Short mmCIF file of C-alpha atoms in Angstrom, two decimals:
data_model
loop_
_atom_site.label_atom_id
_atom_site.label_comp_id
_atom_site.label_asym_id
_atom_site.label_seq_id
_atom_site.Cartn_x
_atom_site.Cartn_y
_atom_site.Cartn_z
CA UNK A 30 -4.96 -7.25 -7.16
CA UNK A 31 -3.65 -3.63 -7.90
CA UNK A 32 -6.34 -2.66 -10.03
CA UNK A 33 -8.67 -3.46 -7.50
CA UNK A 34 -6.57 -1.66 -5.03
CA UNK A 35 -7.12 1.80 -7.49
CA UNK A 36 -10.62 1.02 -7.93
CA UNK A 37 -11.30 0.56 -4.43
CA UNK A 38 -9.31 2.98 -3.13
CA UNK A 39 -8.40 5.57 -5.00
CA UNK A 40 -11.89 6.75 -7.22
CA UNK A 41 -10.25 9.49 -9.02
CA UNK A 42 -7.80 7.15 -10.60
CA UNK A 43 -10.32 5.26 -11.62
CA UNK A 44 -9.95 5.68 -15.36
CA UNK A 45 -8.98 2.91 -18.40
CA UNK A 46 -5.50 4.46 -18.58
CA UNK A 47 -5.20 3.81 -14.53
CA UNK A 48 -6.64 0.89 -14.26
CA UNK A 49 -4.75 -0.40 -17.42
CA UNK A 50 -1.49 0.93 -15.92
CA UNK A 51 -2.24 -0.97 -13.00
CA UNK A 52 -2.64 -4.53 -14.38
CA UNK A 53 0.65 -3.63 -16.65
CA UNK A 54 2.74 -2.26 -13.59
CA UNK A 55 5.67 -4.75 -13.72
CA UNK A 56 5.49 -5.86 -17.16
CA UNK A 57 8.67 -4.28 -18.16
CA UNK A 58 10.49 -5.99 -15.48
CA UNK A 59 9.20 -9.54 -15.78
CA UNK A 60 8.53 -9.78 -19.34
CA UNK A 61 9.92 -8.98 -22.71
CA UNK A 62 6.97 -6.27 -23.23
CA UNK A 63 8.70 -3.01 -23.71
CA UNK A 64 7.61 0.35 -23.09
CA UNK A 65 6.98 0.72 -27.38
CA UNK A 66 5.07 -2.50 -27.07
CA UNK A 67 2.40 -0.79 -24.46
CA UNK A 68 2.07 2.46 -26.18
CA UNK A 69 1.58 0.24 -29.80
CA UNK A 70 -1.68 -1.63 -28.08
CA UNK A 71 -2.70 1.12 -25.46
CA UNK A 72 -1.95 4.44 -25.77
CA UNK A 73 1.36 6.65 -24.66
CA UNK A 74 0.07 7.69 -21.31
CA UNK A 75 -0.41 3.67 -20.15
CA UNK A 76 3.25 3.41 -21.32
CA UNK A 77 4.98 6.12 -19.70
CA UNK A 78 3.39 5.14 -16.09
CA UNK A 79 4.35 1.78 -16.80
CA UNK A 80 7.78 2.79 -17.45
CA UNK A 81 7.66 5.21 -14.43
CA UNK A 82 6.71 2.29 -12.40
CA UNK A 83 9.45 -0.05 -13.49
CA UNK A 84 12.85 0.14 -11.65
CA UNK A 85 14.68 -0.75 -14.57
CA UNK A 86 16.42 2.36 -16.00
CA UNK A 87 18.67 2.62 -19.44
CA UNK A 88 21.62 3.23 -16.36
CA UNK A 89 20.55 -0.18 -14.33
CA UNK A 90 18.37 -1.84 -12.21
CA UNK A 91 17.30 1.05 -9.14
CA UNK A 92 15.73 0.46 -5.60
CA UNK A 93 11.87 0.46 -4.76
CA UNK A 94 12.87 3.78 -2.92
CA UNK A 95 14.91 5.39 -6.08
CA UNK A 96 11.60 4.44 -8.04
CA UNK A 97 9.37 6.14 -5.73
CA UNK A 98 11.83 9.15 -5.54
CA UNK A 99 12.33 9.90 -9.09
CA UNK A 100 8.39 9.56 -9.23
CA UNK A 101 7.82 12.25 -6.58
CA UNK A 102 10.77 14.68 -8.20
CA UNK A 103 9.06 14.29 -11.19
CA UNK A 104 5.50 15.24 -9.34
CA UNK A 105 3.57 12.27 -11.03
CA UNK A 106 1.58 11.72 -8.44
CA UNK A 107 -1.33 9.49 -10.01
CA UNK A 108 1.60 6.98 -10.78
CA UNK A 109 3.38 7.22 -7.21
CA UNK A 110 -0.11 6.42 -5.76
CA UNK A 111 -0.06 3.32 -7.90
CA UNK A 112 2.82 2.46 -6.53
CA UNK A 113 2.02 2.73 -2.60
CA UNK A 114 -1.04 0.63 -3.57
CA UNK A 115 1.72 -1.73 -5.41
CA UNK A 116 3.52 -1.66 -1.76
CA UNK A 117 0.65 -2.38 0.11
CA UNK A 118 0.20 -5.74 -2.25
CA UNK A 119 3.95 -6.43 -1.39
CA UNK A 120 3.98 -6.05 2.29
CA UNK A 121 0.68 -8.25 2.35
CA UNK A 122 2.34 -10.99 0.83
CA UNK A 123 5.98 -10.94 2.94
CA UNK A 124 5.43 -14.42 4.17
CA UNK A 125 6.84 -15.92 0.85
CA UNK A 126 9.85 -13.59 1.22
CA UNK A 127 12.96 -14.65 3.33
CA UNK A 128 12.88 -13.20 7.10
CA UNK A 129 15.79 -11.13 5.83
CA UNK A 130 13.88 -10.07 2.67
CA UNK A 131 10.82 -9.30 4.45
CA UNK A 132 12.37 -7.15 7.42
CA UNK A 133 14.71 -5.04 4.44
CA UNK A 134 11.16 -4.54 2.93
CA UNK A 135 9.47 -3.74 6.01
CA UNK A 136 11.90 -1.12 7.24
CA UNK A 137 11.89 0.65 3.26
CA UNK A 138 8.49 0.91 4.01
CA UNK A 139 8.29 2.56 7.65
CA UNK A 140 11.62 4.63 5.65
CA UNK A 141 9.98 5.85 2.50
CA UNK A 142 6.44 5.13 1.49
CA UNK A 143 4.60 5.58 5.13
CA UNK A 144 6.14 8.80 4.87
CA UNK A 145 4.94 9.90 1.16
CA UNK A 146 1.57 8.74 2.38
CA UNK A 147 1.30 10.58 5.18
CA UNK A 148 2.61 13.37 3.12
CA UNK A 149 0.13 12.94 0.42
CA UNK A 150 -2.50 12.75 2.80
CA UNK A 151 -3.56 9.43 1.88
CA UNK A 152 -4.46 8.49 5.31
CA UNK A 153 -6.38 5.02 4.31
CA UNK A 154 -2.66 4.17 2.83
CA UNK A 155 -0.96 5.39 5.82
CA UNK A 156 -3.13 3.29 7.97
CA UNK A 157 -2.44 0.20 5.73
CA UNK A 158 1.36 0.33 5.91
CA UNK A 159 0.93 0.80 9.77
CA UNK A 160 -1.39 -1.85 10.65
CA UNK A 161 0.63 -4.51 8.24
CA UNK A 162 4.24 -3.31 9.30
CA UNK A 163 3.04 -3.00 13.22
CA UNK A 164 2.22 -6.71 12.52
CA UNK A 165 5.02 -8.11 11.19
CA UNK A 166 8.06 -6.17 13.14
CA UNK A 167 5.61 -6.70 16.60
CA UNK A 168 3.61 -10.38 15.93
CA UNK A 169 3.64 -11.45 19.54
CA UNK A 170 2.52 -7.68 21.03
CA UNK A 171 -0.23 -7.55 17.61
CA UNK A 172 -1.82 -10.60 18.88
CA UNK A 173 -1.60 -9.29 22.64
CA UNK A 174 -3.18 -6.30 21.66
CA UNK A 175 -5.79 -7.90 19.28
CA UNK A 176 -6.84 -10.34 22.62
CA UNK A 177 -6.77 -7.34 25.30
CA UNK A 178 -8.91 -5.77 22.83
CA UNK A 179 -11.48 -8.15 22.38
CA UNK A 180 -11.19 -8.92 26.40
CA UNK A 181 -11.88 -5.23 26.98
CA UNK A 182 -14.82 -5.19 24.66
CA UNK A 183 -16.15 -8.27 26.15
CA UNK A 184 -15.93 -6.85 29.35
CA UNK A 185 -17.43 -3.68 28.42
CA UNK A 186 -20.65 -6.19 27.36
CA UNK A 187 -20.63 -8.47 30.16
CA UNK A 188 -19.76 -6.53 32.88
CA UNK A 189 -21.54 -3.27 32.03
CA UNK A 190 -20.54 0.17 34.68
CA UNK A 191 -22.99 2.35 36.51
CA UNK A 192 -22.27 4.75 33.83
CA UNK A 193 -23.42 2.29 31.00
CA UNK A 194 -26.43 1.78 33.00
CA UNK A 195 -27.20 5.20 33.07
CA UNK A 196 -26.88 5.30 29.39
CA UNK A 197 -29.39 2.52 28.86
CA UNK A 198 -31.77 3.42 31.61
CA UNK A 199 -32.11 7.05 30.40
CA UNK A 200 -30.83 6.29 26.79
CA UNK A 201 -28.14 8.87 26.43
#
């Protein structure tokens, strides 16, 4: 699902390394592959975004938001793209999380990543975290919304203004 996120959405990353760095992304954490292991069978550049990308440390286990942090004080921004996309996958799939779980995530990501999109100008990302969050923290007013919208373009159809008759009369 992340690699398709990079190819999809992010062109420029779209090389083996990226795309390889992608599939690997939590490896470290929830296998016994290490970091030596990944530069053996791909090459050292998979293994150090890999590694960049894990939240385990020599020190301890870090937060999602440490993670991104160190990424962005280290300026390796190809790998903290990869992991907004990884975010996005994580925020889409809340409803196996605990309420609790979900909301802590939620908020981290209103906190932290919408704001290193919206730094990094990646406005389709930005637009992601907004529409997913917006649904989750606000389900009743989402659905209002969605219906008003759809009643308002329905409208718009069936009950058409003097100024949308103008428009089709003399095709403006």
């Amino acid at each position: 699902m992340l690699a398709e996120f990079v190819a999809d959405e992010a062109p420029k990353l779209f090389t083996s390394n990226m795309i390889n760095t992608a599939l690997l992304h939590d490896t470290i954490e929830d296998t016994e592959l290490t970091a030596e292991m990944i530069t053996e069978i791909f090459e050292i550049e998979v293994a150090r975004h890999v590694e960049g990308l894990t939240r385990i440390k020599p020190y301890g286990k870090i937060s999602a938001e440490e993670s991104l942090n160190l990424l962005i004080k280290q300026k390796r921004y190809d790998t903290v793209l990869i992991k907004l996309f990884d975010r996005i996958h994580n925020v889409q799939t809340l409803a196996a999380k605990s309420p609790e779980k979900a909301k802590k995530i939620i908020l981290e990501t209103f906190k932290k990543f919408l704001v290193v999109a919206i730094h990094l100008e990646c406005y389709e990302i930005e637009e992601k975290f907004n529409e997913i969050c917006y649904r989750f923290l606000y389900k009743d007013k989402f659905s209002q919304q969605k219906q008003i919208s759809l009643f308002t373009m329905n409208n718009l159809l069936l009950f058409p203004t003097f100024e949308n008759d103008l428009d089709q009369t003399y095709k403006l």
